[in-house]
Amino acid sequence: MGIDMELMRQKLASLRGEGNKDSNSVWFKPDEGDTDIRIVPTNDGDPLKEMFFHYNVGDHRGGIMCPKRNFGEDDPLNDFVRALYRENTEDSIKMAKSLSARQRFFAPVVVRGEEEQGVRIWGFGKQVYETILGLVLNPEYGDITDVQSGIDLTINYGKPAGAQFPQTKLTPKRRSTPLFKETAKVQSALDSVPDFSNVFDRKTPAEVQAMLDEFLLSESGAEETSTETVKYTNSTSEVDKAFQELM
C-alpha cells in the first residue's frame, strides 16, 4: 500500500499549527442578549468548579493558579501577599489586594444552537454561582444537569445603562428536556467534558517563585527588593476587567 498523501498533508498542517481549532474554542462567553445553555454533568458529581487565581503578575494575563488554595501546596505569592499586609503601608496594602488569589467559577456547558461545537467551559462570577446552587437545591428543579430530566438555562447578558460592566441573569426553563434526544449524542457529550485538571496551566511552587522574582525585578528596576519591602508602579488589572465581563 502506498503512502497516504492526504494523511501526510494533515500531519504537516498539524506540525505548522495550520487548520487547528482556535485555542479559545473550549471557552464559551455569551453574546449580548439571550442564550440558552445546558450544564453538563461530570463524573465526579461536581460540574460547578471553584478555583483560585493570582492576577497582575507581569505578563501572565491568564492568571496563575494558586497552589495553596487549589492544591494545598506552598504558594510564594500567597506568602508575599501576607508580607505586604504585615508591612501595612498604603502602597503595600494596595499591591497585596492586587496580587491576592481571587475566586472564579466554571462549568461545562452545551450551548443550544451551537451543539456542534461540543462541550465548552463557561466562566462566571459568584452571583451566578449562587443562583445555580439555589436552583440545584430547589426541589422543584433538583439536578438541573440530568441528561434526561434536567433543564436548560437562559442567560441574559448585557450592560445596563450606567453600569461599568455587563451583567448576567439566569432564568431556568419551565419544562425539563433531555440533553440530546439521541443516546449516542448524550454519551459523546459526556465523554467530551474537558478535563479541568488539564484546562489550566498548573505551576509548581518553584515556578511561581520564579515568576514572582521576575515580576519584582521588573517592577523595582535597579532598586533592591525583598519580600518585606518593594517599590513598584501601580497597574490596572485588564485581566480582572475582562473576567468581570463574564459575570
PDB file of C-alpha atoms in Angstrom:
ATOM      1  CA  MET A   1       0.000   0.000   0.000  1.00  0.00           C
ATOM      2  CA  GLY A   2       1.372   3.426  -0.962  1.00  0.00           C
ATOM      3  CA  ILE A   3       1.797   6.332   1.401  1.00  0.00           C
ATOM      4  CA  ASP A   4      -1.378   8.220   2.324  1.00  0.00           C
ATOM      5  CA  MET A   5      -0.622  11.671   0.915  1.00  0.00           C
ATOM      6  CA  GLU A   6      -3.706  13.280   2.476  1.00  0.00           C
ATOM      7  CA  LEU A   7      -2.631  11.996   5.878  1.00  0.00           C
ATOM      8  CA  MET A   8       0.852  13.417   5.280  1.00  0.00           C
ATOM      9  CA  ARG A   9      -0.645  16.820   4.427  1.00  0.00           C
ATOM     10  CA  GLN A  10      -2.677  16.720   7.630  1.00  0.00           C
ATOM     11  CA  LYS A  11       0.434  15.889   9.634  1.00  0.00           C
ATOM     12  CA  LEU A  12       2.326  18.790   8.079  1.00  0.00           C
ATOM     13  CA  ALA A  13      -0.567  21.179   8.731  1.00  0.00           C
ATOM     14  CA  SER A  14      -0.721  19.994  12.346  1.00  0.00           C
ATOM     15  CA  LEU A  15       3.017  20.496  12.748  1.00  0.00           C
ATOM     16  CA  ARG A  16       2.738  24.041  11.435  1.00  0.00           C
ATOM     17  CA  GLY A  17      -0.319  24.750  13.565  1.00  0.00           C
ATOM     18  CA  GLU A  18      -2.497  25.164  10.495  1.00  0.00           C
ATOM     19  CA  GLY A  19      -6.123  24.147  10.441  1.00  0.00           C
ATOM     20  CA  ASN A  20      -6.261  23.677  14.207  1.00  0.00           C
ATOM     21  CA  LYS A  21      -9.179  24.899  16.224  1.00  0.00           C
ATOM     22  CA  ASP A  22      -8.779  28.228  17.924  1.00  0.00           C
ATOM     23  CA  SER A  23      -7.124  27.721  21.318  1.00  0.00           C
ATOM     24  CA  ASN A  24     -10.070  29.541  22.895  1.00  0.00           C
ATOM     25  CA  SER A  25     -12.689  27.282  21.261  1.00  0.00           C
ATOM     26  CA  VAL A  26     -13.104  25.338  24.500  1.00  0.00           C
ATOM     27  CA  TRP A  27     -14.353  28.519  26.160  1.00  0.00           C
ATOM     28  CA  PHE A  28     -17.849  29.923  25.991  1.00  0.00           C
ATOM     29  CA  LYS A  29     -18.706  33.562  26.522  1.00  0.00           C
ATOM     30  CA  PRO A  30     -22.317  34.642  25.999  1.00  0.00           C
ATOM     31  CA  ASP A  31     -23.176  37.263  23.422  1.00  0.00           C
ATOM     32  CA  GLU A  32     -25.370  40.185  24.379  1.00  0.00           C
ATOM     33  CA  GLY A  33     -28.984  39.199  24.717  1.00  0.00           C
ATOM     34  CA  ASP A  34     -30.376  35.752  25.491  1.00  0.00           C
ATOM     35  CA  THR A  35     -28.505  32.462  25.093  1.00  0.00           C
ATOM     36  CA  ASP A  36     -29.777  29.039  26.128  1.00  0.00           C
ATOM     37  CA  ILE A  37     -27.304  26.612  27.668  1.00  0.00           C
ATOM     38  CA  ARG A  38     -27.315  23.265  29.419  1.00  0.00           C
ATOM     39  CA  ILE A  39     -24.831  22.457  32.179  1.00  0.00           C
ATOM     40  CA  VAL A  40     -23.366  19.010  31.512  1.00  0.00           C
ATOM     41  CA  PRO A  41     -22.832  16.543  34.393  1.00  0.00           C
ATOM     42  CA  THR A  42     -19.330  15.371  35.282  1.00  0.00           C
ATOM     43  CA  ASN A  43     -18.068  12.028  36.505  1.00  0.00           C
ATOM     44  CA  ASP A  44     -17.164  13.398  39.934  1.00  0.00           C
ATOM     45  CA  GLY A  45     -20.694  14.736  40.524  1.00  0.00           C
ATOM     46  CA  ASP A  46     -19.456  18.328  40.739  1.00  0.00           C
ATOM     47  CA  PRO A  47     -19.905  20.257  37.489  1.00  0.00           C
ATOM     48  CA  LEU A  48     -19.507  23.613  39.274  1.00  0.00           C
ATOM     49  CA  LYS A  49     -15.764  24.067  39.639  1.00  0.00           C
ATOM     50  CA  GLU A  50     -14.353  26.589  42.095  1.00  0.00           C
ATOM     51  CA  MET A  51     -10.768  27.773  41.512  1.00  0.00           C
ATOM     52  CA  PHE A  52      -8.440  30.495  42.694  1.00  0.00           C
ATOM     53  CA  PHE A  53      -6.059  32.573  40.592  1.00  0.00           C
ATOM     54  CA  HIS A  54      -3.420  35.238  41.152  1.00  0.00           C
ATOM     55  CA  TYR A  55      -3.531  38.080  38.636  1.00  0.00           C
ATOM     56  CA  ASN A  56      -1.408  41.135  37.822  1.00  0.00           C
ATOM     57  CA  VAL A  57       1.905  39.254  37.933  1.00  0.00           C
ATOM     58  CA  GLY A  58       3.825  40.614  34.966  1.00  0.00           C
ATOM     59  CA  ASP A  59       2.661  39.447  31.553  1.00  0.00           C
ATOM     60  CA  HIS A  60       0.822  36.360  32.835  1.00  0.00           C
ATOM     61  CA  ARG A  61      -2.516  37.733  31.726  1.00  0.00           C
ATOM     62  CA  GLY A  62      -4.398  34.485  32.053  1.00  0.00           C
ATOM     63  CA  GLY A  63      -3.707  34.369  35.762  1.00  0.00           C
ATOM     64  CA  ILE A  64      -1.648  31.938  37.823  1.00  0.00           C
ATOM     65  CA  MET A  65      -3.396  29.077  39.584  1.00  0.00           C
ATOM     66  CA  CYS A  66      -2.959  29.493  43.338  1.00  0.00           C
ATOM     67  CA  PRO A  67      -1.000  26.440  44.588  1.00  0.00           C
ATOM     68  CA  LYS A  68      -2.256  26.859  48.162  1.00  0.00           C
ATOM     69  CA  ARG A  69      -5.967  27.461  47.603  1.00  0.00           C
ATOM     70  CA  ASN A  70      -6.296  24.917  44.793  1.00  0.00           C
ATOM     71  CA  PHE A  71      -3.897  22.157  45.816  1.00  0.00           C
ATOM     72  CA  GLY A  72      -2.786  22.803  49.417  1.00  0.00           C
ATOM     73  CA  GLU A  73       0.809  23.397  48.300  1.00  0.00           C
ATOM     74  CA  ASP A  74       3.292  26.096  49.250  1.00  0.00           C
ATOM     75  CA  ASP A  75       2.485  29.355  47.498  1.00  0.00           C
ATOM     76  CA  PRO A  76       5.214  32.016  47.316  1.00  0.00           C
ATOM     77  CA  LEU A  77       2.709  34.561  46.010  1.00  0.00           C
ATOM     78  CA  ASN A  78       0.402  33.966  48.963  1.00  0.00           C
ATOM     79  CA  ASP A  79       3.356  34.336  51.342  1.00  0.00           C
ATOM     80  CA  PHE A  80       4.376  37.568  49.609  1.00  0.00           C
ATOM     81  CA  VAL A  81       0.838  38.955  49.897  1.00  0.00           C
ATOM     82  CA  ARG A  82       0.835  38.244  53.641  1.00  0.00           C
ATOM     83  CA  ALA A  83       4.192  40.006  53.966  1.00  0.00           C
ATOM     84  CA  LEU A  84       2.791  43.039  52.172  1.00  0.00           C
ATOM     85  CA  TYR A  85      -0.170  43.176  54.556  1.00  0.00           C
ATOM     86  CA  ARG A  86       2.240  42.985  57.525  1.00  0.00           C
ATOM     87  CA  GLU A  87       4.144  45.924  56.072  1.00  0.00           C
ATOM     88  CA  ASN A  88       0.845  47.814  56.392  1.00  0.00           C
ATOM     89  CA  THR A  89       1.552  50.831  54.212  1.00  0.00           C
ATOM     90  CA  GLU A  90      -0.908  52.321  51.765  1.00  0.00           C
ATOM     91  CA  ASP A  91       1.122  51.072  48.780  1.00  0.00           C
ATOM     92  CA  SER A  92       1.833  47.623  50.202  1.00  0.00           C
ATOM     93  CA  ILE A  93      -1.836  47.012  51.014  1.00  0.00           C
ATOM     94  CA  LYS A  94      -2.844  48.159  47.534  1.00  0.00           C
ATOM     95  CA  MET A  95      -0.357  45.759  45.977  1.00  0.00           C
ATOM     96  CA  ALA A  96      -1.421  42.934  48.300  1.00  0.00           C
ATOM     97  CA  LYS A  97      -5.023  43.319  47.187  1.00  0.00           C
ATOM     98  CA  SER A  98      -3.929  43.291  43.550  1.00  0.00           C
ATOM     99  CA  LEU A  99      -1.967  40.036  43.948  1.00  0.00           C
ATOM    100  CA  SER A 100      -4.312  38.173  46.310  1.00  0.00           C
ATOM    101  CA  ALA A 101      -5.837  34.957  44.975  1.00  0.00           C
ATOM    102  CA  ARG A 102      -9.295  35.522  43.509  1.00  0.00           C
ATOM    103  CA  GLN A 103     -12.145  33.054  43.344  1.00  0.00           C
ATOM    104  CA  ARG A 104     -13.500  32.024  39.949  1.00  0.00           C
ATOM    105  CA  PHE A 105     -16.183  29.534  38.920  1.00  0.00           C
ATOM    106  CA  PHE A 106     -16.501  27.314  35.848  1.00  0.00           C
ATOM    107  CA  ALA A 107     -18.909  24.742  34.416  1.00  0.00           C
ATOM    108  CA  PRO A 108     -19.050  22.539  31.309  1.00  0.00           C
ATOM    109  CA  VAL A 109     -21.943  23.553  29.061  1.00  0.00           C
ATOM    110  CA  VAL A 110     -23.611  22.809  25.766  1.00  0.00           C
ATOM    111  CA  VAL A 111     -24.833  25.967  24.016  1.00  0.00           C
ATOM    112  CA  ARG A 112     -28.183  25.483  22.326  1.00  0.00           C
ATOM    113  CA  GLY A 113     -27.954  26.212  18.630  1.00  0.00           C
ATOM    114  CA  GLU A 114     -24.207  25.579  18.732  1.00  0.00           C
ATOM    115  CA  GLU A 115     -24.268  21.935  19.771  1.00  0.00           C
ATOM    116  CA  GLU A 116     -21.817  21.059  17.005  1.00  0.00           C
ATOM    117  CA  GLN A 117     -19.099  22.886  18.934  1.00  0.00           C
ATOM    118  CA  GLY A 118     -19.366  20.297  21.686  1.00  0.00           C
ATOM    119  CA  VAL A 119     -18.994  20.768  25.419  1.00  0.00           C
ATOM    120  CA  ARG A 120     -17.348  24.073  26.317  1.00  0.00           C
ATOM    121  CA  ILE A 121     -16.325  25.801  29.542  1.00  0.00           C
ATOM    122  CA  TRP A 122     -18.248  28.763  30.875  1.00  0.00           C
ATOM    123  CA  GLY A 123     -16.626  31.046  33.440  1.00  0.00           C
ATOM    124  CA  PHE A 124     -18.845  33.098  35.726  1.00  0.00           C
ATOM    125  CA  GLY A 125     -18.894  35.062  38.959  1.00  0.00           C
ATOM    126  CA  LYS A 126     -20.093  34.450  42.473  1.00  0.00           C
ATOM    127  CA  GLN A 127     -23.604  35.809  41.971  1.00  0.00           C
ATOM    128  CA  VAL A 128     -24.280  33.435  39.064  1.00  0.00           C
ATOM    129  CA  TYR A 129     -22.725  30.594  41.067  1.00  0.00           C
ATOM    130  CA  GLU A 130     -25.113  31.237  43.950  1.00  0.00           C
ATOM    131  CA  THR A 131     -28.052  31.364  41.540  1.00  0.00           C
ATOM    132  CA  ILE A 132     -27.158  27.974  40.065  1.00  0.00           C
ATOM    133  CA  LEU A 133     -26.698  26.429  43.529  1.00  0.00           C
ATOM    134  CA  GLY A 134     -30.096  27.799  44.519  1.00  0.00           C
ATOM    135  CA  LEU A 135     -31.695  26.075  41.529  1.00  0.00           C
ATOM    136  CA  VAL A 136     -29.963  22.782  42.268  1.00  0.00           C
ATOM    137  CA  LEU A 137     -31.091  22.835  45.903  1.00  0.00           C
ATOM    138  CA  ASN A 138     -34.648  23.831  44.984  1.00  0.00           C
ATOM    139  CA  PRO A 139     -36.757  20.626  44.982  1.00  0.00           C
ATOM    140  CA  GLU A 140     -38.772  21.987  42.070  1.00  0.00           C
ATOM    141  CA  TYR A 141     -35.663  21.756  39.897  1.00  0.00           C
ATOM    142  CA  GLY A 142     -33.244  19.338  41.565  1.00  0.00           C
ATOM    143  CA  ASP A 143     -30.479  18.002  39.339  1.00  0.00           C
ATOM    144  CA  ILE A 144     -30.596  20.520  36.514  1.00  0.00           C
ATOM    145  CA  THR A 145     -27.797  18.604  34.738  1.00  0.00           C
ATOM    146  CA  ASP A 146     -29.664  15.291  34.461  1.00  0.00           C
ATOM    147  CA  VAL A 147     -29.312  14.118  30.854  1.00  0.00           C
ATOM    148  CA  GLN A 148     -32.984  13.122  30.662  1.00  0.00           C
ATOM    149  CA  SER A 149     -34.907  15.313  33.104  1.00  0.00           C
ATOM    150  CA  GLY A 150     -32.638  18.313  33.556  1.00  0.00           C
ATOM    151  CA  ILE A 151     -33.411  21.858  32.446  1.00  0.00           C
ATOM    152  CA  ASP A 152     -31.840  24.403  30.160  1.00  0.00           C
ATOM    153  CA  LEU A 153     -30.934  27.858  31.443  1.00  0.00           C
ATOM    154  CA  THR A 154     -31.397  31.143  29.626  1.00  0.00           C
ATOM    155  CA  ILE A 155     -28.514  33.559  30.079  1.00  0.00           C
ATOM    156  CA  ASN A 156     -29.438  37.198  29.681  1.00  0.00           C
ATOM    157  CA  TYR A 157     -26.171  39.054  29.214  1.00  0.00           C
ATOM    158  CA  GLY A 158     -25.662  42.766  28.706  1.00  0.00           C
ATOM    159  CA  LYS A 159     -24.621  46.081  30.180  1.00  0.00           C
ATOM    160  CA  PRO A 160     -27.457  48.041  31.813  1.00  0.00           C
ATOM    161  CA  ALA A 161     -27.440  51.792  31.393  1.00  0.00           C
ATOM    162  CA  GLY A 162     -24.865  53.365  33.690  1.00  0.00           C
ATOM    163  CA  ALA A 163     -23.217  50.054  34.614  1.00  0.00           C
ATOM    164  CA  GLN A 164     -19.441  49.684  34.354  1.00  0.00           C
ATOM    165  CA  PHE A 165     -19.534  46.006  33.386  1.00  0.00           C
ATOM    166  CA  PRO A 166     -22.062  43.727  31.682  1.00  0.00           C
ATOM    167  CA  GLN A 167     -24.299  41.695  33.950  1.00  0.00           C
ATOM    168  CA  THR A 168     -25.548  38.124  33.733  1.00  0.00           C
ATOM    169  CA  LYS A 169     -29.012  36.944  34.725  1.00  0.00           C
ATOM    170  CA  LEU A 170     -30.136  33.315  34.673  1.00  0.00           C
ATOM    171  CA  THR A 171     -33.670  32.055  34.089  1.00  0.00           C
ATOM    172  CA  PRO A 172     -34.495  28.325  34.217  1.00  0.00           C
ATOM    173  CA  LYS A 173     -36.763  26.894  31.552  1.00  0.00           C
ATOM    174  CA  ARG A 174     -40.239  25.871  32.704  1.00  0.00           C
ATOM    175  CA  ARG A 175     -40.013  22.343  31.339  1.00  0.00           C
ATOM    176  CA  SER A 176     -37.340  19.695  31.597  1.00  0.00           C
ATOM    177  CA  THR A 177     -35.752  18.395  28.407  1.00  0.00           C
ATOM    178  CA  PRO A 178     -33.126  15.768  27.595  1.00  0.00           C
ATOM    179  CA  LEU A 179     -29.598  16.902  26.936  1.00  0.00           C
ATOM    180  CA  PHE A 180     -29.990  15.326  23.491  1.00  0.00           C
ATOM    181  CA  LYS A 181     -32.699  13.098  22.090  1.00  0.00           C
ATOM    182  CA  GLU A 182     -30.138  10.721  20.585  1.00  0.00           C
ATOM    183  CA  THR A 183     -28.415   8.446  23.099  1.00  0.00           C
ATOM    184  CA  ALA A 184     -25.194   8.497  21.082  1.00  0.00           C
ATOM    185  CA  LYS A 185     -25.002  12.297  21.275  1.00  0.00           C
ATOM    186  CA  VAL A 186     -25.560  12.210  25.032  1.00  0.00           C
ATOM    187  CA  GLN A 187     -22.705   9.772  25.529  1.00  0.00           C
ATOM    188  CA  SER A 188     -20.479  11.737  23.175  1.00  0.00           C
ATOM    189  CA  ALA A 189     -21.108  14.903  25.188  1.00  0.00           C
ATOM    190  CA  LEU A 190     -20.372  13.155  28.480  1.00  0.00           C
ATOM    191  CA  ASP A 191     -17.165  11.709  27.065  1.00  0.00           C
ATOM    192  CA  SER A 192     -16.016  15.097  25.793  1.00  0.00           C
ATOM    193  CA  VAL A 193     -16.341  17.079  29.026  1.00  0.00           C
ATOM    194  CA  PRO A 194     -13.000  18.915  29.329  1.00  0.00           C
ATOM    195  CA  ASP A 195     -10.627  17.646  31.989  1.00  0.00           C
ATOM    196  CA  PHE A 196     -10.390  20.598  34.349  1.00  0.00           C
ATOM    197  CA  SER A 197      -7.064  19.366  35.670  1.00  0.00           C
ATOM    198  CA  ASN A 198      -5.625  19.989  32.188  1.00  0.00           C
ATOM    199  CA  VAL A 199      -7.544  23.096  31.176  1.00  0.00           C
ATOM    200  CA  PHE A 200      -5.394  25.449  33.233  1.00  0.00           C
ATOM    201  CA  ASP A 201      -1.615  25.600  33.341  1.00  0.00           C
ATOM    202  CA  ARG A 202      -0.674  24.391  36.812  1.00  0.00           C
ATOM    203  CA  LYS A 203       2.610  25.811  38.106  1.00  0.00           C
ATOM    204  CA  THR A 204       4.812  24.283  40.789  1.00  0.00           C
ATOM    205  CA  PRO A 205       5.701  26.411  43.839  1.00  0.00           C
ATOM    206  CA  ALA A 206       9.213  26.786  42.402  1.00  0.00           C
ATOM    207  CA  GLU A 207       7.818  28.074  39.113  1.00  0.00           C
ATOM    208  CA  VAL A 208       5.543  30.501  40.940  1.00  0.00           C
ATOM    209  CA  GLN A 209       8.549  31.760  42.934  1.00  0.00           C
ATOM    210  CA  ALA A 210      10.486  32.335  39.700  1.00  0.00           C
ATOM    211  CA  MET A 211       7.552  34.261  38.226  1.00  0.00           C
ATOM    212  CA  LEU A 212       7.282  36.364  41.365  1.00  0.00           C
ATOM    213  CA  ASP A 213      11.025  37.100  41.354  1.00  0.00           C
ATOM    214  CA  GLU A 214      10.852  38.164  37.714  1.00  0.00           C
ATOM    215  CA  PHE A 215       7.868  40.382  38.437  1.00  0.00           C
ATOM    216  CA  LEU A 216       9.546  42.074  41.401  1.00  0.00           C
ATOM    217  CA  LEU A 217      12.711  42.733  39.422  1.00  0.00           C
ATOM    218  CA  SER A 218      10.749  44.269  36.586  1.00  0.00           C
ATOM    219  CA  GLU A 219       8.743  46.405  38.998  1.00  0.00           C
ATOM    220  CA  SER A 220      11.644  47.656  41.046  1.00  0.00           C
ATOM    221  CA  GLY A 221      14.125  48.220  38.238  1.00  0.00           C
ATOM    222  CA  ALA A 222      17.573  48.747  39.664  1.00  0.00           C
ATOM    223  CA  GLU A 223      16.281  49.207  43.212  1.00  0.00           C
ATOM    224  CA  GLU A 224      16.863  46.495  45.803  1.00  0.00           C
ATOM    225  CA  THR A 225      13.782  44.382  46.536  1.00  0.00           C
ATOM    226  CA  SER A 226      12.706  41.890  49.150  1.00  0.00           C
ATOM    227  CA  THR A 227       9.545  40.087  50.176  1.00  0.00           C
ATOM    228  CA  GLU A 228       9.111  42.567  53.019  1.00  0.00           C
ATOM    229  CA  THR A 229       9.569  45.888  51.186  1.00  0.00           C
ATOM    230  CA  VAL A 230       9.191  46.600  47.489  1.00  0.00           C
ATOM    231  CA  LYS A 231       8.833  49.721  45.387  1.00  0.00           C
ATOM    232  CA  TYR A 232       6.598  49.287  42.407  1.00  0.00           C
ATOM    233  CA  THR A 233       4.478  51.077  39.859  1.00  0.00           C
ATOM    234  CA  ASN A 234       0.729  50.618  40.045  1.00  0.00           C
ATOM    235  CA  SER A 235      -1.003  48.987  37.111  1.00  0.00           C
ATOM    236  CA  THR A 236      -4.639  48.430  36.197  1.00  0.00           C
ATOM    237  CA  SER A 237      -5.828  44.831  36.034  1.00  0.00           C
ATOM    238  CA  GLU A 238      -7.031  44.421  32.486  1.00  0.00           C
ATOM    239  CA  VAL A 239      -7.372  40.694  33.137  1.00  0.00           C
ATOM    240  CA  ASP A 240      -9.711  41.251  36.041  1.00  0.00           C
ATOM    241  CA  LYS A 241     -11.764  43.680  33.986  1.00  0.00           C
ATOM    242  CA  ALA A 242     -12.036  41.109  31.241  1.00  0.00           C
ATOM    243  CA  PHE A 243     -13.244  38.456  33.670  1.00  0.00           C
ATOM    244  CA  GLN A 244     -15.760  40.880  35.138  1.00  0.00           C
ATOM    245  CA  GLU A 245     -17.418  40.873  31.735  1.00  0.00           C
ATOM    246  CA  LEU A 246     -18.201  37.182  32.213  1.00  0.00           C
ATOM    247  CA  MET A 247     -20.128  37.838  35.416  1.00  0.00           C
TER     248      MET A 247
END
